[in-house]
Amino acid sequence: MEEELKCPVCGALFREPIILPCSHNVCLPCARTIAVQTPDNEQHLPPPLLLPRGPDPDPAATGGAGASGGAVGGAAAGGGDHADKLSLHSETDSGYGSYTPSLKSPNGVRVLPTVPAPPGSSAAAARGATCSTLAACSSSSITCPQCHRSASLDHRGLRGFQRNRLLEAIVQRFQQGRGPAPGASAAPAVAVCQLCDRTPPEPAAALCEQCDVLYCAACQLKCHPSRGPFAKHHLVQPPPPPAPPEPAPVAPGASGGCKSPGAAGSGAARKFPTCPEHDLENYSMYCASCRSPVCYVCLEDGRHAQHEVKPLGAAWKQHKAQLSQALNGVSDKAKEAKEFLVQLKNILQQIQENGLDYEACLVAQCDALVDALTRQKAKLLTKVTKEREHKLKMVWDQINHCTLKLRQSTGLMEYCLEVIKENDPSGFLQISDALIKRVQVSQEQWVKGALEPKVSAEFDLTLDSEPLLQAIHQLDFLQMKLPPAPLLQLEKCCTRNNSVTLAWRTPPFTPSPADGYVLELDDGDGGQFREVYVGKETLCTIDGLHFNSTYNARVKAFNSSGVGPYSKTVVLQTSDVAWFTFDPNSGHRDIILSNDNQTATCSSYDDRVVLGTAAFSKGVHYWELHVDRYDNHPDPAFGVARASVAKDMMLGKDDKAWAMYVDNNRSWFMHCNSHTNRTEGGVCKGATVGVLLDLNKHTLTFFINGQQQGPTAFSHVDGVFMPALSLNRNVQVTLHTGLEVPTNLGRPKLTGN
């Protein structure tokens, strides 16, 4: 986690970190070193924030900025182009710019020095005024040392960026937990100047409350004179250095754990954060549009009137949950990476063992060829050695690469967990979006294939010692092996209703390609496997299986050398209940379907048949049909049928359908145009007709409004059946599927003659 707590500029632990607009962090002192002047032809601030060069024609309009603007204009006129080279800083920077030109940060960001003005020029006289305002000839900007995005500074300078209090607290806790480094010097007894070039720095004599910089007497006269724009700054005595933290007493029996935010510091309670725009107001809300905490005064002044605003606590919990969820993915990848490292190390051992085995075999074969094979033996040994070294190098490179990624992910995880422990909602929300993005990016770095070995531990080298003596110089390794077992891609294998989809691929670095594949499936009851697909494709869908059944599947590959071994067996469970709709391809042309093929009616006065998209041959299935419209007392029929049922007559009039037709008063069962079991009770608008097909007991039963209609309609029902319906233009029904078999249905009604 220590890498997460280091400044990208100085390489040390963060000191007074600020959050840049790109969500990266940088020390406030380091930010002063990399804040540079933007030339006029590169200014990217909005036009209202830019002022013209030279004296302000209306000093009253701009206040004190007019004087500094005139000074800069004079510098430009008297010093030529030199004024364009001045390093312009905000009041926060106090005009300080004497840095080593060759100084570089650990990540290669160059710290730009201030270009001195010619002696005696008006630019030198205006240096202090130029360095204290951003409204003069040029704007000041800062470039992120990590993503290299530039941001312009407003009139507040670097103080316009928010302080990362959460990161400060974590750094402080990290330093306390780590303790002082061996041989480290004690903390300074007094505060020291932050601008001294001397080593060690001189003791501080004053602290500017506006600049928040400690000055010794010499640096104060040089960099912070009591004139010009600095005349209004308030200088106070420097604060005493912080006392070392004292360990908090632990009550007997108390267990260790996370400290409260107040205990993370030197014993004093942490200052509750306030709005930078309204110093006396605490944060109370979170603006989702601006991604920033706000106070109620910010909401009242209208800037966030059209923005989405959430309670601070709710947004805090939401972002914490998002970060925790993202961390789960990285944690899983880290576990996979650890297992992958173990796998790679096992491959190293296997490569060593297999390499030695191949060398021994090769030596034995070459020795048998006596003198004529001596030179060729050396060449072949070299090939094996090179192959082994190549594989070892590839695996070591992959181990080092994976170890680095794992270390980075682990550090990020530890840092994020420390952030989650914090109880500062506004501070957390300042960095939560960036952390979530970083965690997501870290998870995306483990791309598909990153946790797969780049080389195989096997040496696919086979020496044929049978050729004639004159063919010795053409002797080489041959690759005559069966294809390996395919790898099932479990993330792509799935089931839907009574169909299963399987996907597979060949292992990486396979020297023996496959010409095709054979997919085998059992019968769903643990019986014998049977071939269901033979071909070159690596994705196959099998339809027409039993519902609520468990199937075992396996794949093998073949090539010209023969059939390879089977893959691992995958177990697939078909759906417990059936989800289906009316089939527009199987219905009569007069049938009209809507509502995603779940609602049916008819354009004809004659009865027309439509089937469902599912077919049943095993199990217990239940579905319902809701009567949406019922005019002029028609006789709709509900039931099951074969796929070849007649579509232009009432359901049940031929031998391919088993149905119940019903009017508004009574119902009948019908099969082969035979009407049986007349039962009182019909349907109307709003009625619900249920169909229960029990292929375990081979029965078909009907229900109206939750009550069984008559006795069991049909027995000895065997074969493959599809849900079926016949109706005319006076009826409209809606199909409801995916229903569990009801257990509280009413008793059957008594039948008539």
XYZ file of C-alpha atoms in Angstrom, residues 165-531:
367
model
C -8.022 15.080 4.136
C -8.780 11.397 3.848
C -5.404 10.693 2.282
C -3.670 12.790 4.942
C -5.286 10.722 7.682
C -4.298 7.445 6.035
C -0.692 8.620 5.574
C -0.552 9.661 9.205
C -1.941 6.314 10.348
C 0.476 4.498 8.057
C 3.438 6.397 9.511
C 2.305 5.717 13.058
C 1.835 2.025 12.333
C 5.216 1.746 10.636
C 7.031 3.672 13.388
C 10.235 5.675 12.926
C 12.721 4.305 10.445
C 16.004 2.900 11.896
C 18.517 5.691 12.277
C 15.959 8.388 11.488
C 16.585 11.740 13.109
C 14.154 13.138 15.618
C 11.504 15.619 14.560
C 12.758 19.214 14.375
C 12.404 21.112 17.615
C 11.167 24.211 15.792
C 9.349 24.923 12.534
C 11.740 25.640 9.653
C 11.530 27.853 6.591
C 9.933 26.173 3.577
C 11.808 28.268 1.004
C 15.399 28.151 2.256
C 18.138 26.887 -0.047
C 20.359 26.273 2.977
C 20.881 22.852 4.533
C 19.494 22.571 7.114
C 16.830 25.283 6.588
C 16.718 28.297 8.860
C 14.104 28.414 11.649
C 10.845 29.994 10.541
C 10.166 33.526 11.721
C 6.674 34.036 10.335
C 3.733 32.209 8.798
C 1.603 33.897 6.104
C -2.023 32.926 6.687
C -2.931 33.671 3.061
C 0.030 31.856 1.477
C 0.195 29.137 4.165
C 4.010 29.219 3.853
C 6.667 29.438 6.592
C 9.373 32.088 6.019
C 12.649 32.794 7.746
C 13.633 36.445 8.098
C 15.792 36.475 4.958
C 13.266 34.668 2.753
C 10.460 36.903 4.014
C 12.288 40.030 2.841
C 13.208 38.377 -0.431
C 10.009 36.537 -1.376
C 7.269 38.144 0.716
C 7.881 41.890 1.047
C 5.371 43.987 2.969
C 4.358 46.009 -0.056
C 2.322 45.664 -3.211
C -0.147 42.754 -3.202
C 1.508 41.289 -0.077
C 0.707 44.360 2.019
C -2.698 42.917 2.942
C -1.329 39.495 3.932
C -1.382 38.664 7.639
C 1.877 37.347 9.128
C 1.718 35.421 12.418
C 4.130 33.514 14.584
C 4.894 29.994 13.295
C 3.004 27.220 15.071
C 4.908 24.788 17.307
C 5.858 21.432 15.730
C 3.377 18.575 16.310
C 3.997 16.442 19.358
C 4.736 12.755 18.763
C 1.627 10.581 19.103
C 1.143 8.890 22.415
C -0.216 5.353 22.471
C -3.778 5.308 23.728
C -4.332 3.203 26.861
C -6.079 -0.051 26.177
C -8.674 -1.229 28.655
C -8.247 -4.758 30.003
C -9.986 -7.238 27.782
C -10.371 -4.770 24.947
C -9.555 -6.160 21.537
C -7.595 -4.386 18.830
C -9.287 -2.939 15.829
C -9.751 0.135 13.724
C -9.388 3.444 15.526
C -11.891 6.188 15.375
C -11.028 9.165 13.215
C -10.292 11.204 16.282
C -7.752 8.635 17.464
C -5.889 8.614 14.178
C -4.122 11.902 14.909
C -2.149 13.113 17.873
C -5.055 12.806 20.250
C -7.002 15.850 19.140
C -10.321 15.386 17.393
C -10.220 15.867 13.646
C -11.622 19.190 12.462
C -15.000 18.717 10.836
C -14.720 19.780 7.175
C -16.427 22.980 6.089
C -17.373 24.362 2.709
C -14.434 26.256 1.095
C -16.874 28.812 -0.350
C -18.686 29.375 2.966
C -16.194 28.820 5.794
C -18.759 28.580 8.577
C -21.012 26.034 6.863
C -20.610 22.259 7.115
C -21.192 19.955 4.178
C -24.738 18.593 4.208
C -25.514 17.450 0.640
C -23.751 15.901 -2.351
C -24.179 17.280 -5.882
C -24.137 14.303 -8.236
C -23.735 16.549 -11.289
C -20.655 18.343 -9.929
C -19.484 15.237 -8.017
C -18.753 17.389 -4.987
C -20.083 17.879 -1.431
C -21.972 21.149 -0.923
C -23.502 23.071 1.943
C -27.034 24.423 2.128
C -25.831 27.937 1.228
C -24.391 26.557 -2.031
C -27.823 25.131 -2.776
C -29.576 28.402 -2.021
C -27.349 30.556 -4.241
C -28.715 28.785 -7.350
C -25.569 27.223 -8.796
C -26.894 23.731 -8.138
C -30.570 24.458 -8.749
C -30.861 22.180 -11.790
C -28.431 19.560 -10.463
C -29.218 16.211 -8.911
C -28.549 16.534 -5.171
C -28.435 13.693 -2.656
C -28.040 13.584 1.128
C -24.380 13.403 2.065
C -24.753 10.233 4.122
C -26.713 8.403 1.442
C -24.189 9.297 -1.258
C -21.371 8.276 1.055
C -22.886 4.840 1.639
C -23.655 4.413 -2.058
C -20.102 5.197 -3.142
C -18.688 2.987 -0.397
C -20.847 0.142 -1.644
C -19.668 0.726 -5.220
C -16.035 0.724 -4.144
C -16.530 -2.422 -2.063
C -18.206 -4.157 -4.984
C -15.374 -3.186 -7.302
C -12.857 -4.404 -4.732
C -14.518 -7.820 -4.712
C -13.665 -8.220 -8.383
C -10.034 -7.229 -7.833
C -9.840 -9.547 -4.826
C -11.054 -12.456 -6.932
C -8.480 -11.645 -9.599
C -5.771 -11.458 -6.957
C -6.722 -14.928 -5.723
C -6.644 -16.211 -9.281
C -3.255 -14.577 -9.777
C -1.841 -16.322 -6.711
C -3.126 -19.649 -7.956
C -1.752 -18.820 -11.383
C 1.687 -18.166 -9.921
C 1.590 -21.577 -8.295
C 0.620 -23.046 -11.636
C 3.495 -21.274 -13.375
C 5.977 -22.537 -10.816
C 4.658 -26.060 -11.322
C 5.129 -25.569 -15.048
C 8.730 -24.569 -14.367
C 9.278 -27.842 -12.551
C 7.529 -29.791 -15.276
C 9.596 -28.057 -17.947
C 12.751 -28.994 -16.096
C 11.664 -32.587 -15.667
C 10.326 -32.978 -19.191
C 13.412 -31.312 -20.623
C 15.665 -33.735 -18.818
C 13.528 -36.656 -19.979
C 13.679 -35.509 -23.591
C 17.425 -34.981 -23.394
C 17.977 -38.481 -22.019
C 15.787 -40.012 -24.708
C 17.520 -38.043 -27.406
C 20.985 -39.016 -26.204
C 20.025 -42.692 -26.154
C 18.691 -42.576 -29.707
C 21.644 -40.632 -31.079
C 24.201 -42.954 -29.426
C 22.534 -45.890 -31.187
C 23.338 -44.320 -34.548
C 27.108 -44.528 -33.782
C 29.557 -42.228 -35.556
C 27.270 -41.149 -38.362
C 24.879 -39.489 -35.914
C 27.440 -37.630 -33.769
C 27.142 -34.251 -35.462
C 23.392 -34.514 -35.820
C 23.095 -35.454 -32.159
C 24.771 -32.223 -31.117
C 22.421 -30.181 -33.292
C 19.355 -31.875 -31.874
C 20.582 -31.410 -28.315
C 21.001 -27.736 -29.033
C 17.429 -27.576 -30.292
C 16.064 -29.134 -27.123
C 18.163 -26.866 -24.930
C 17.045 -23.774 -26.810
C 13.444 -24.878 -26.585
C 13.775 -25.431 -22.866
C 15.505 -22.092 -22.301
C 12.903 -20.347 -24.401
C 10.094 -21.892 -22.376
C 11.838 -21.072 -19.098
C 12.392 -17.489 -20.172
C 8.781 -17.099 -21.253
C 7.486 -18.497 -17.962
C 9.866 -16.379 -15.863
C 8.862 -13.281 -17.769
C 5.232 -14.112 -17.169
C 5.893 -14.750 -13.458
C 7.620 -11.384 -13.065
C 4.879 -9.590 -14.979
C 2.113 -11.254 -13.006
C 3.901 -10.644 -9.690
C 4.159 -6.950 -10.480
C 0.479 -6.711 -11.351
C -0.452 -8.656 -8.230
C 1.621 -6.347 -6.033
C 0.009 -3.279 -7.574
C -3.489 -4.722 -7.148
C -2.757 -5.745 -3.548
C -1.458 -2.279 -2.727
C -4.513 -0.688 -4.271
C -6.778 -3.046 -2.332
C -5.108 -2.219 0.983
C -5.319 1.486 0.254
C -8.997 1.241 -0.688
C -9.768 -0.741 2.454
C -8.133 1.991 4.515
C -10.238 4.562 2.683
C -13.402 2.578 3.440
C -12.508 2.588 7.142
C -12.624 6.381 7.187
C -15.729 8.034 8.612
C -15.412 11.292 6.710
C -18.225 11.235 4.113
C -17.189 14.358 2.250
C -13.541 13.399 2.187
C -14.454 9.947 0.959
C -16.689 11.315 -1.783
C -13.881 13.567 -2.978
C -11.832 10.538 -3.991
C -14.393 7.739 -4.286
C -15.102 8.203 -8.011
C -11.408 8.168 -8.822
C -10.808 5.116 -6.632
C -13.736 3.256 -8.159
C -12.394 3.989 -11.624
C -8.903 2.888 -10.579
C -10.222 -0.337 -9.100
C -12.256 -0.994 -12.243
C -9.229 -0.258 -14.427
C -7.132 -2.535 -12.199
C -9.712 -5.278 -12.671
C -9.743 -4.701 -16.429
C -5.960 -5.062 -16.525
C -6.448 -8.749 -15.839
C -7.583 -9.228 -19.391
C -8.733 -12.513 -20.756
C -5.727 -14.757 -21.257
C -3.547 -12.894 -18.756
C -3.863 -15.793 -16.297
C -3.039 -18.459 -18.821
C 0.490 -19.754 -19.376
C 2.076 -18.542 -22.572
C 3.992 -21.768 -23.092
C 3.255 -25.418 -22.515
C 5.363 -27.580 -20.243
C 5.295 -30.343 -22.825
C 8.109 -30.766 -25.339
C 6.443 -31.764 -28.550
C 9.615 -33.236 -30.014
C 9.626 -36.816 -31.267
C 12.724 -38.410 -32.749
C 12.275 -41.078 -35.412
C 15.327 -43.378 -35.421
C 14.239 -45.589 -38.287
C 15.343 -43.715 -41.414
C 18.175 -45.056 -43.540
C 21.753 -43.983 -42.957
C 21.827 -41.688 -45.997
C 18.863 -39.694 -44.534
C 20.641 -38.880 -41.275
C 21.389 -35.309 -42.296
C 17.646 -34.702 -42.868
C 16.810 -36.070 -39.433
C 14.585 -33.680 -37.441
C 11.836 -33.703 -34.903
C 8.410 -34.803 -36.035
C 5.091 -33.800 -34.533
C 2.798 -36.790 -34.840
C 0.441 -36.557 -31.878
C -3.247 -36.792 -31.273
C -5.078 -33.539 -30.541
C -5.361 -32.693 -26.831
C -8.603 -32.685 -24.897
C -10.675 -29.544 -25.644
C -11.260 -27.033 -22.866
C -14.908 -26.337 -22.063
C -15.647 -22.594 -21.776
C -17.974 -22.716 -18.793
C -18.712 -18.993 -18.930
C -20.375 -19.543 -22.323
C -22.198 -22.780 -21.471
C -25.820 -22.157 -20.508
C -29.338 -23.555 -20.521
C -32.629 -21.986 -21.586
C -35.922 -23.804 -21.124
C -35.245 -27.275 -22.536
C -32.191 -26.400 -24.642
C -28.498 -26.302 -23.727
C -25.604 -24.429 -25.335
C -22.011 -25.618 -25.022
C -18.789 -23.890 -26.060
C -15.217 -25.158 -26.064
C -11.769 -24.344 -27.436
C -8.430 -25.996 -28.029
C -5.740 -25.526 -25.357
C -3.169 -22.804 -26.033
C 0.118 -23.703 -27.727
C -1.305 -26.852 -29.264
C 1.125 -28.199 -31.908
C -1.359 -30.799 -33.148
C -4.406 -28.984 -34.568
C -7.817 -30.597 -34.590
C -9.734 -31.267 -37.789
C -13.076 -31.425 -35.978
C -14.914 -32.162 -32.760
C -17.419 -34.695 -31.435
C -19.980 -33.560 -28.835
C -21.625 -36.265 -26.737
C -24.636 -35.983 -24.413
C -26.324 -38.494 -22.146
C -30.095 -39.074 -21.950
C -30.699 -36.913 -18.859
C -31.102 -39.962 -16.584
C -27.448 -40.927 -16.267
C -27.586 -43.271 -19.253
C -25.147 -43.857 -22.091
C -23.560 -40.966 -23.991
C -24.577 -40.447 -27.598
C -23.141 -38.246 -30.325
